[in-house]
Short mmCIF file of C-alpha atoms in Angstrom, two decimals:
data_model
loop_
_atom_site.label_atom_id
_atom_site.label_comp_id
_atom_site.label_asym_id
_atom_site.label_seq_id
_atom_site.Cartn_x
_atom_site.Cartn_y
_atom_site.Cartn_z
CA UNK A 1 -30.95 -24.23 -17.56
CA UNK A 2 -28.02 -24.53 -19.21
CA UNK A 3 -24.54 -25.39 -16.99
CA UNK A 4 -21.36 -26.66 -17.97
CA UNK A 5 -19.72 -28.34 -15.41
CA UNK A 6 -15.41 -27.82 -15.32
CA UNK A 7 -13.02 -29.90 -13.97
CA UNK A 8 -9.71 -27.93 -14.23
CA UNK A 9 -6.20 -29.49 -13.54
CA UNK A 10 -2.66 -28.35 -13.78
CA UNK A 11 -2.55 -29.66 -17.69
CA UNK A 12 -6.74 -30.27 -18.57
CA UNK A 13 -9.87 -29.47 -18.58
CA UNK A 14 -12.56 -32.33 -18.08
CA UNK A 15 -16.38 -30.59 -18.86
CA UNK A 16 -19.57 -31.33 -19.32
CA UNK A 17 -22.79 -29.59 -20.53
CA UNK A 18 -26.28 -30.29 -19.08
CA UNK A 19 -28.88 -28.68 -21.16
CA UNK A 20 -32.05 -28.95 -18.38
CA UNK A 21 -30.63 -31.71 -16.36
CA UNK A 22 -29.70 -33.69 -19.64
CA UNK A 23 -26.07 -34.41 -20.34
CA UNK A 24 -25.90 -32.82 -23.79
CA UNK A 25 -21.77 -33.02 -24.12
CA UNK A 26 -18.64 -34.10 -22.64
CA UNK A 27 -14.97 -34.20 -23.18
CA UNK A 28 -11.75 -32.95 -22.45
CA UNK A 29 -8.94 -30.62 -23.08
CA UNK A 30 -5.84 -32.34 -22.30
CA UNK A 31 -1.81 -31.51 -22.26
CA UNK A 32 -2.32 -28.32 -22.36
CA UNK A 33 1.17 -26.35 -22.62
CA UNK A 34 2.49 -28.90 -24.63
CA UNK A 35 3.44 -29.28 -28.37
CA UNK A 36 0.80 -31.42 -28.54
CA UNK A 37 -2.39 -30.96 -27.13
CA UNK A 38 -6.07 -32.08 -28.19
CA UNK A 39 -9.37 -30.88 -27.06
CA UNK A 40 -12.46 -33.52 -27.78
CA UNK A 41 -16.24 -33.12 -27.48
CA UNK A 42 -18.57 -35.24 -27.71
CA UNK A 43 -22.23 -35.00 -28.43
CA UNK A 44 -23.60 -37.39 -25.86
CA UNK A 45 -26.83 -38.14 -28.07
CA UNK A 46 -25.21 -39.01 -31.18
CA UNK A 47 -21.92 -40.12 -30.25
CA UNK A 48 -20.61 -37.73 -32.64
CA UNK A 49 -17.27 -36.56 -31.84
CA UNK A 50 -15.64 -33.00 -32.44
CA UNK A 51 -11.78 -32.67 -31.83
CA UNK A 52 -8.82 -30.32 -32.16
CA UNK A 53 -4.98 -31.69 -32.44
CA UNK A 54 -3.45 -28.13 -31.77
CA UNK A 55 -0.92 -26.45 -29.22
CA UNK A 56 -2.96 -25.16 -26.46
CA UNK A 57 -0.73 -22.47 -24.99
CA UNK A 58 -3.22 -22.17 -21.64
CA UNK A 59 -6.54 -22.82 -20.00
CA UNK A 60 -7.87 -19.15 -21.49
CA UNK A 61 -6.31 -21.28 -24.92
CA UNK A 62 -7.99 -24.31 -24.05
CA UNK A 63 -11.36 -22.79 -23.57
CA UNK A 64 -11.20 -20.38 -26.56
CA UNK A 65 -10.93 -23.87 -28.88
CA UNK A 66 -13.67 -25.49 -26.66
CA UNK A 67 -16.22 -22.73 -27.37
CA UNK A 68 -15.32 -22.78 -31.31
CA UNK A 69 -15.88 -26.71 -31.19
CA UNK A 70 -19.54 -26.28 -29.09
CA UNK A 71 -20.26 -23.65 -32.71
CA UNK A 72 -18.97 -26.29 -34.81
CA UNK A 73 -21.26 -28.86 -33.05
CA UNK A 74 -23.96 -26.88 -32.82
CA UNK A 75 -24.79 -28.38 -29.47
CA UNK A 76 -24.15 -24.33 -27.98
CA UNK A 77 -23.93 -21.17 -29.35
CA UNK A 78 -21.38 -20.01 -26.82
CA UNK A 79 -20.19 -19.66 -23.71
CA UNK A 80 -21.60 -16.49 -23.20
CA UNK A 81 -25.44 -18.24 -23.62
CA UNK A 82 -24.65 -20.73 -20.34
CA UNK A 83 -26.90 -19.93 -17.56
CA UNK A 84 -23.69 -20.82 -15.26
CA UNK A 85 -20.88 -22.79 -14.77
CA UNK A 86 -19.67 -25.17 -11.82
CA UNK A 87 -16.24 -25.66 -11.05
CA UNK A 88 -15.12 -28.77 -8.97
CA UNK A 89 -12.89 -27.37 -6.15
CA UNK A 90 -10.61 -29.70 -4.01
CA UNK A 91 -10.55 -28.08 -0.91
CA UNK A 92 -12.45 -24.87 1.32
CA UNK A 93 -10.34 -25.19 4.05
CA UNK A 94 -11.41 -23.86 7.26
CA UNK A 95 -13.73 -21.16 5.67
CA UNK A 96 -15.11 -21.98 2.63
CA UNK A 97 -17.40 -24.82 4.04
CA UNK A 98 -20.20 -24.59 1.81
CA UNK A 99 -20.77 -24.17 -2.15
CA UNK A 100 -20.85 -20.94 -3.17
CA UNK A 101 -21.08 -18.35 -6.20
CA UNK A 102 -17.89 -17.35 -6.81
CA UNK A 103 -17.07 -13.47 -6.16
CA UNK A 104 -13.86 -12.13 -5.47
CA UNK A 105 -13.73 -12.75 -2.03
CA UNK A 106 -13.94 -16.78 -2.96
CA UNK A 107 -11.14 -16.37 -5.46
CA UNK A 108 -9.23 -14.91 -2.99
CA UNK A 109 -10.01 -17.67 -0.17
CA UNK A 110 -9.37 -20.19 -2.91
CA UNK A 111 -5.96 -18.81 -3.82
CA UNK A 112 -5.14 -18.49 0.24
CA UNK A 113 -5.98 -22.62 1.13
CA UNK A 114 -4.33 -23.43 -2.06
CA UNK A 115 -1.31 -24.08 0.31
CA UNK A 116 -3.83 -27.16 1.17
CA UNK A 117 -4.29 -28.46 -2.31
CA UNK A 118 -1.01 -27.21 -4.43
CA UNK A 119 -1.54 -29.43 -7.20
CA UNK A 120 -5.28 -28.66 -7.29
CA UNK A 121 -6.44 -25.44 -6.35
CA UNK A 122 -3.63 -22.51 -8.45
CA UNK A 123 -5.54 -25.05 -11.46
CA UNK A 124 -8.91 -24.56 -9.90
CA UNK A 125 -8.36 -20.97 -10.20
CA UNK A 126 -6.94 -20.77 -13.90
CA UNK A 127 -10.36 -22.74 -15.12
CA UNK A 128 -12.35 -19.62 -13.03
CA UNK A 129 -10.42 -16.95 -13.64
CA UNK A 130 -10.62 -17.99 -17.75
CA UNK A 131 -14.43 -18.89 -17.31
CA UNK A 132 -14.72 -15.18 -16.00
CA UNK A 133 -12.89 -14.05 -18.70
CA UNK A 134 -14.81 -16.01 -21.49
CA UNK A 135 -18.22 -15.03 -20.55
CA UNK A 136 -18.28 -12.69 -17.70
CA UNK A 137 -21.81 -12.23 -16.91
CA UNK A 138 -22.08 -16.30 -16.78
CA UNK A 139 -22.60 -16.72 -13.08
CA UNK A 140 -19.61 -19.37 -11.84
CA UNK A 141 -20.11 -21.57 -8.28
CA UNK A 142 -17.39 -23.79 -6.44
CA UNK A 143 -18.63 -26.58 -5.32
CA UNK A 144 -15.84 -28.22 -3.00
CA UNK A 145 -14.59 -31.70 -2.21
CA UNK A 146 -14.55 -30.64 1.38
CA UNK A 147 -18.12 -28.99 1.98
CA UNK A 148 -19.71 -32.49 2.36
CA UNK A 149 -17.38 -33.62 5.54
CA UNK A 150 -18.47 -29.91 7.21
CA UNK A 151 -21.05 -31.66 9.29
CA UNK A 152 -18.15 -34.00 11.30
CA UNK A 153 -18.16 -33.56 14.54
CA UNK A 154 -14.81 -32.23 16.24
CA UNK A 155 -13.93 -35.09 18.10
CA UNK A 156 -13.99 -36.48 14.50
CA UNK A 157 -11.94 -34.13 12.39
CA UNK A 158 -9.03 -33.14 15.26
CA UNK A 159 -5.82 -34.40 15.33
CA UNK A 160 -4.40 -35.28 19.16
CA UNK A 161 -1.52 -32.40 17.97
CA UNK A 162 -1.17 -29.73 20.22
CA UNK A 163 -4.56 -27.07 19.77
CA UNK A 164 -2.76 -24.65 18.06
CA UNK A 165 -1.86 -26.23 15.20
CA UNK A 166 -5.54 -26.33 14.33
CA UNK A 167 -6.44 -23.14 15.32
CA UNK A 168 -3.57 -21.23 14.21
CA UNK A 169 -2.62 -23.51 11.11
CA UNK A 170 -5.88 -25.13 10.16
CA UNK A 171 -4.59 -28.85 10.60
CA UNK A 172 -7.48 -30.96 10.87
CA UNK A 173 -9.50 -33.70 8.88
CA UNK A 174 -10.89 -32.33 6.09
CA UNK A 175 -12.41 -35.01 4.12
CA UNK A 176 -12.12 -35.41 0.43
CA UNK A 177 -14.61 -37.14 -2.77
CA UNK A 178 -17.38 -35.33 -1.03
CA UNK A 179 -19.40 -34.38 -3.57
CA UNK A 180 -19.34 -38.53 -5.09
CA UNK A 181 -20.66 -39.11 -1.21
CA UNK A 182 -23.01 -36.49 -1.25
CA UNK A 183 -24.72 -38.06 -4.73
CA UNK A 184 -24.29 -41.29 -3.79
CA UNK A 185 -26.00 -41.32 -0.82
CA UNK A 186 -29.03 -39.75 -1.12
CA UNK A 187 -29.52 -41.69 -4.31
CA UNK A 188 -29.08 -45.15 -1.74
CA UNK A 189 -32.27 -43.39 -0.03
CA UNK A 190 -34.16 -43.26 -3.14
CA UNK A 191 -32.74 -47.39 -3.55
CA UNK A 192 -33.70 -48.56 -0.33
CA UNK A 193 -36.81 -46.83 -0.18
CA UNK A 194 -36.35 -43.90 2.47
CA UNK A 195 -36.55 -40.36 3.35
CA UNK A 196 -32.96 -40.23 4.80
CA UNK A 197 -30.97 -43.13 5.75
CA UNK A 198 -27.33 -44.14 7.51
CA UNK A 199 -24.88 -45.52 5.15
CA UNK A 200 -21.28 -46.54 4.32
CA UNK A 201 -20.55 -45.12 0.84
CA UNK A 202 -17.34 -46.41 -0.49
CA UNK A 203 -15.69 -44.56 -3.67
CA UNK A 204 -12.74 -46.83 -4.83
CA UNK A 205 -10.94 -45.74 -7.44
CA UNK A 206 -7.43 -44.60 -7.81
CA UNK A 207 -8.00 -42.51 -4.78
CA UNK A 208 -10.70 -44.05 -2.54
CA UNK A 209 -12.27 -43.04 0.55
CA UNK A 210 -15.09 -44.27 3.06
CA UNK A 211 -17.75 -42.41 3.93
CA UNK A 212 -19.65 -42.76 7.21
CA UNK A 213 -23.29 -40.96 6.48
CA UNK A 214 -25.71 -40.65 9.52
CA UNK A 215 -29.50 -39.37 8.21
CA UNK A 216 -27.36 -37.49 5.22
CA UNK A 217 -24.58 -36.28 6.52
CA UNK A 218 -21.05 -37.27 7.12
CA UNK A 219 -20.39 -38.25 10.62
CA UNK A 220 -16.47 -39.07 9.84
CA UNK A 221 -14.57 -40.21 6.30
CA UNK A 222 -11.23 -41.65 6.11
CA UNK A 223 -9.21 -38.96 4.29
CA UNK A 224 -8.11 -36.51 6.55
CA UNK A 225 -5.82 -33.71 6.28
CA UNK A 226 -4.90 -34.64 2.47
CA UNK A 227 -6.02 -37.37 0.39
CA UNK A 228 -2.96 -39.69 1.41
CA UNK A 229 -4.70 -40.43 4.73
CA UNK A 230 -7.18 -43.77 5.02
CA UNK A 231 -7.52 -46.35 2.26
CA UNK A 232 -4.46 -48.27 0.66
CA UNK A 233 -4.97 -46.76 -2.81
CA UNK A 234 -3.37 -46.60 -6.88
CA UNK A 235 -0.27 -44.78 -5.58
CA UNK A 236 -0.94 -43.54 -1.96
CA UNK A 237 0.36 -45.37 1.19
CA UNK A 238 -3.31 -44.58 3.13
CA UNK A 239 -2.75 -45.29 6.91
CA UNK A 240 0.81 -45.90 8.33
CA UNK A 241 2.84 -45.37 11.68
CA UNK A 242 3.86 -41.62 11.23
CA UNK A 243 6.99 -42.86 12.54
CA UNK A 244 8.17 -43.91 9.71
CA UNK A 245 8.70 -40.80 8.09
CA UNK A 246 11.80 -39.38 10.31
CA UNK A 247 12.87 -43.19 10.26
CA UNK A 248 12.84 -43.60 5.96
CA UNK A 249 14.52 -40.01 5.84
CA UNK A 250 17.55 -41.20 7.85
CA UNK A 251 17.86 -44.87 6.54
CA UNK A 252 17.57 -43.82 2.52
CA UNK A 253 18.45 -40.17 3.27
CA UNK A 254 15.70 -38.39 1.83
CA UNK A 255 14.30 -35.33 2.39
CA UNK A 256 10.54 -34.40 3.03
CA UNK A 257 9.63 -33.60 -0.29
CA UNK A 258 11.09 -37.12 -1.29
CA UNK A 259 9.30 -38.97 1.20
CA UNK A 260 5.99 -36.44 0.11
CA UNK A 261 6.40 -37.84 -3.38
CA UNK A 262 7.34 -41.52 -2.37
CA UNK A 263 4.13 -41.63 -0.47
CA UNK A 264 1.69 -40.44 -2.79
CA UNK A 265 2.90 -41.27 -6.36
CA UNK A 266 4.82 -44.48 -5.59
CA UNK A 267 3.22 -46.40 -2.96
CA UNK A 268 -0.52 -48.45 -2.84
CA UNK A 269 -0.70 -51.22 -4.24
CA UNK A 270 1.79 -49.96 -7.14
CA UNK A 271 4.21 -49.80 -4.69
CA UNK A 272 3.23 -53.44 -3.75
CA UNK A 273 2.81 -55.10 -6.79
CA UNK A 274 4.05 -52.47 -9.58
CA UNK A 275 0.40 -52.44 -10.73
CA UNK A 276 -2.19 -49.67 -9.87
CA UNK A 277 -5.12 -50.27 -12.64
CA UNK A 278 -6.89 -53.23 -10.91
CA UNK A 279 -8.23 -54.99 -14.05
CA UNK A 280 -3.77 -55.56 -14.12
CA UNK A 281 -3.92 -56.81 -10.68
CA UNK A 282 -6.94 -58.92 -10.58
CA UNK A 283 -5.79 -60.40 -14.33
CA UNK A 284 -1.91 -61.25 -12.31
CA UNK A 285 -3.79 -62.82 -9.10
CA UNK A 286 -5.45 -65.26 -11.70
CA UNK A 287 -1.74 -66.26 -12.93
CA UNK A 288 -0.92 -66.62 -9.47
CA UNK A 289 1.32 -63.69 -9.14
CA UNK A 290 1.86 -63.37 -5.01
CA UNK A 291 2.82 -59.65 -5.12
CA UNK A 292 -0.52 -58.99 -6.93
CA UNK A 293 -2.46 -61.18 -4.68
CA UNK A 294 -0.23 -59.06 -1.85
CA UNK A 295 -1.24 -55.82 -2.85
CA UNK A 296 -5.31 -56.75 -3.20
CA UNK A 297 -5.57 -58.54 -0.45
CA UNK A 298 -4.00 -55.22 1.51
CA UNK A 299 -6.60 -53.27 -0.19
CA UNK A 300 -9.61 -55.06 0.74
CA UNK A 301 -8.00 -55.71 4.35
CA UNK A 302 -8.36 -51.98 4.93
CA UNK A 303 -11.73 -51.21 3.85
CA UNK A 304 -13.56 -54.24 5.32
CA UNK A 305 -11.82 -52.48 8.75
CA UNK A 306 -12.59 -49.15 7.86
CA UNK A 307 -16.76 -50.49 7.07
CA UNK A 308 -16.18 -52.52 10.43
CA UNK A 309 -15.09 -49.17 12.18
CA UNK A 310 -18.42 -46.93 10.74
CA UNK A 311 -20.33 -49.97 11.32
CA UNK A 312 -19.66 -49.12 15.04
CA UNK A 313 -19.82 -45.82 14.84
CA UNK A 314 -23.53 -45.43 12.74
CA UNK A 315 -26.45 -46.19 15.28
CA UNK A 316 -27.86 -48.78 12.89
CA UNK A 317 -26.28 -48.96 9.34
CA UNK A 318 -29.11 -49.12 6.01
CA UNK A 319 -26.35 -49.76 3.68
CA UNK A 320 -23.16 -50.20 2.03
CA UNK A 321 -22.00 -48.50 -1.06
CA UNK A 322 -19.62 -49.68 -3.91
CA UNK A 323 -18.86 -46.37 -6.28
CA UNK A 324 -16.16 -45.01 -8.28
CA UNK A 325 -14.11 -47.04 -10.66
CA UNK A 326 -13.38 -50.40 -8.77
CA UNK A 327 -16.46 -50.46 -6.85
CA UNK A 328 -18.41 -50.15 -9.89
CA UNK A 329 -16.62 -52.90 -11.88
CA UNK A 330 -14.61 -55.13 -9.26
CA UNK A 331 -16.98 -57.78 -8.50
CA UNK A 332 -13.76 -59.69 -6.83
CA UNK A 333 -13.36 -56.51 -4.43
CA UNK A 334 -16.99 -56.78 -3.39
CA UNK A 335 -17.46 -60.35 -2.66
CA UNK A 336 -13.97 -60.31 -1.13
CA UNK A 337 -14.84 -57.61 1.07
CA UNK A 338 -18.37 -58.64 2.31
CA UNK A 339 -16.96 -62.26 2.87
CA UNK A 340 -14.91 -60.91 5.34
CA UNK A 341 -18.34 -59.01 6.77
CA UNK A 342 -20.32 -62.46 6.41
CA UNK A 343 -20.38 -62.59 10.53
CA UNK A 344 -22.25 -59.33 10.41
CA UNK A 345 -25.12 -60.95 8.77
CA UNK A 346 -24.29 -59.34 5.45
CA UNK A 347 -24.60 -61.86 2.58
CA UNK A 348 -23.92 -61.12 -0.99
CA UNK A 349 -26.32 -62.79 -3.98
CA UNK A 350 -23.46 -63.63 -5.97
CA UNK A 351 -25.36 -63.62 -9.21
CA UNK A 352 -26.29 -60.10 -8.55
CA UNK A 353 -23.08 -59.27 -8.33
CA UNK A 354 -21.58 -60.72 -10.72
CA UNK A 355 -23.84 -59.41 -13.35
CA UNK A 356 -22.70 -56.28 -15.66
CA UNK A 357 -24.78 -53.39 -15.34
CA UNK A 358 -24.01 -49.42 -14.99
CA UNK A 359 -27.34 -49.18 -13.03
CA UNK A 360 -27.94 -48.71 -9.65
CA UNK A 361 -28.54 -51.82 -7.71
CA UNK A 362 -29.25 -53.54 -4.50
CA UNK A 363 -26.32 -56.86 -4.54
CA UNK A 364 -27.03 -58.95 -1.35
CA UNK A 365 -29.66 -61.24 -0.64
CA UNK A 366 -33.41 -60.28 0.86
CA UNK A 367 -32.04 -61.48 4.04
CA UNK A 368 -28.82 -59.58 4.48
CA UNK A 369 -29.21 -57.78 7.67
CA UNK A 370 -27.29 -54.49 5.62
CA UNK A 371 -27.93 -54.36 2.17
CA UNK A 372 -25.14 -53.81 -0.40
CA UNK A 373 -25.63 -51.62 -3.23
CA UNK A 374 -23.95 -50.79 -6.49
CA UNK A 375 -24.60 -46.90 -6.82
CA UNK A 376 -22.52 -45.12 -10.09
CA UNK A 377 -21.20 -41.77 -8.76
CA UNK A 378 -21.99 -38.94 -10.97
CA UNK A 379 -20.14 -35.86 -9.80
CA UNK A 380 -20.88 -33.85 -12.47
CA UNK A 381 -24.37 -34.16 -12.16
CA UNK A 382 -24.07 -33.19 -8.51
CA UNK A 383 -22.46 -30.20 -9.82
CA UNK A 384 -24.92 -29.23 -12.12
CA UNK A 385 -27.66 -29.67 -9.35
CA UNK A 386 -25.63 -27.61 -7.17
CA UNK A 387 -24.72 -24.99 -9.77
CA UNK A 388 -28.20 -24.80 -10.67
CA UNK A 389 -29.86 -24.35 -7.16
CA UNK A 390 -27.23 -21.52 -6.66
CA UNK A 391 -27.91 -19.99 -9.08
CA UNK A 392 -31.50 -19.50 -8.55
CA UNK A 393 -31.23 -18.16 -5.31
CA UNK A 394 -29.37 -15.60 -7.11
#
């Protein structure tokens, strides 16, 4: 089958095209609405590159220049010859709680929880809504963030607010970087050698979230409502003493979208340290910068206690997870964070993870009571998968 996979954000599109399960192209269309825009593709199998310095006016724009540069590559006659198309959505809210084909009744659900995701779902909706237009008989699925964390229990997701607030105003833990959970832990199955197993899947990255999974399913994850909640991350706070919202507000006399902002673009360990791409940090903590050393210290800190908490809560834990950005590359993160797990009986071979690799891997020693695995998320695969399967069923 052919699927292209789209990624669609308030300025870009980030795609890729799976021809049969094979990763035939990638790119991206970025600044779109700007003067100057460019849209790149690039033929995974020969590196070769296709691009486009123009204005793109839209996403309908965007796409329109995409299709002409698949012609030019030759990679895909058009749009209109795609078998379907998967669209990463951010959040399902309360109803949407499982991937779906996309009719009208899903746009219109989309739209309605966009009040959930502002600055993810109205772009969500312009990469459909332009997909539709572009090839309409090209079946499109959503396959959301969110739809992984559905099997939580509700002791779990609630908030101790008062009950209406959920049930009248959907406030509960939602769960986010589902689908890189959902990939990355059945693939630690296929690593450690079983038919379904209970894991701690960590995706660190700019945003990063822990995962508890119990037999392949999340049991509880530490984003919640939004993606601020949980992990000290690039540029969001993570976990604080709601408190000191109303208190910030009247000592620097700002208002709540201030605070919003303050909290998720200008806090982490940027907020910290001024730094939020850890190859910065980690390169500062070698000159002996304290601030730096700060700010990773704080993030490791509050995933060894967020591991520590799932460790409790899975009856029996397989494995542990590194994926996404930093747990992919930062060997420092790792063997600072399982040090602090040592007493658990988990032991890191040091070699193993110090060594380069974009493979999946098992990183501790053969007598670590949990192993530790590298796993490289591919969410666009998971898409594809997804996309495919639903589009079978018809």
């Amino acid at each position: 089958m052919k699927v292209l996979v789209l990624n669609s954000g308030s300025s870009s599109i980030k795609f890729k095209f799976f021809d049969d399960k094979i990763v035939k192209a990638s790119g991206l269309i970025e600044k779109i609405g700007e003067e100057t825009s460019k849209v790149v593709l690039k033929n995974t199998l020969s590196d070769e590159k296709f691009e486009r310095d123009i204005a793109i006016k839209d996403h309908e724009h965007g796409l329109q220049v995409l299709n002409e540069l698949f012609k030019e590559s030759g990679i895909l006659e058009d749009l209109k010859v795609l078998d379907g198309c998967g669209h990463r959505i951010v959040h399902g809210g309360k109803t949407l709680t499982k991937h779906c084909l996309i009719d009208d009744h899903v746009l219109n659900e989309i739209d309605r929880v966009s009040v959930f995701a502002p600055l993810h779902n109205p772009a969500h909706l312009a990469g459909i809504k332009t997909m539709i237009k572009a090839a309409p008989n090209v079946p499109n699925v959503a396959v959301f963030d969110t739809a992984f964390h559905q099997t939580m229990p509700d002791y779990a997701y609630m908030y101790a607010l008062p009950y209406e607030f959920y049930d009248k105003d959907g406030i509960r833990r939602y769960g986010f970087h589902g689908t890189s959970h959902a990939y990355v832990s059945s693939k630690a199955a296929n690593l450690l050698g079983k038919k379904s197993v209970n894991v701690i899947s960590a995706h660190l990255g700019n945003g990063a979230s822990v995962c508890a999974v119990e037999n392949g399913k999340s049991v509880d994850t530490s984003m919640g409502f939004t993606p601020l909640e949980g992990l000290v991350m690039g540029t969001r706070c993570g976990d604080m003493d709601p408190a000191i919202i109303p208190f910030i507000s009247k000592a620097r006399g700002l208002n709540i979208e201030e605070i919003d902002n303050l909290m998720n673009k200008k806090s982490g360990v940027y907020g910290i340290c001024g730094y939020n791409d850890f190859r910065d940090i980690e390169s500062r903590v070698e000159k002996g910068e304290d601030k730096a050393r700060l700010a990773f210290d704080m993030f490791c800190y509050r995933l060894v206690k967020y591991i520590g908490a799932y460790l409790a809560v899975l009856p029996g834990t397989d494995g542990i997870i590194f994926t996404g950005g930093i747990g992919e590359n930062s060997s420092l993160v790792r063997q600072k964070v399982c040090e602090k797990l040592s007493h658990l009986g988990i032991n890191l071979d040091l070699n193993l993870n110090n060594q380069r690799m974009s493979t999946e891997r098992i990183i501790s020693t053969t007598d670590s009571k949990i192993k530790v695995c590298i796993i490289p998320t591919d969410e666009e695969f998971e898409i594809a998968r997804v996309t495919e399967e639903l589009v079978n069923k018809g």
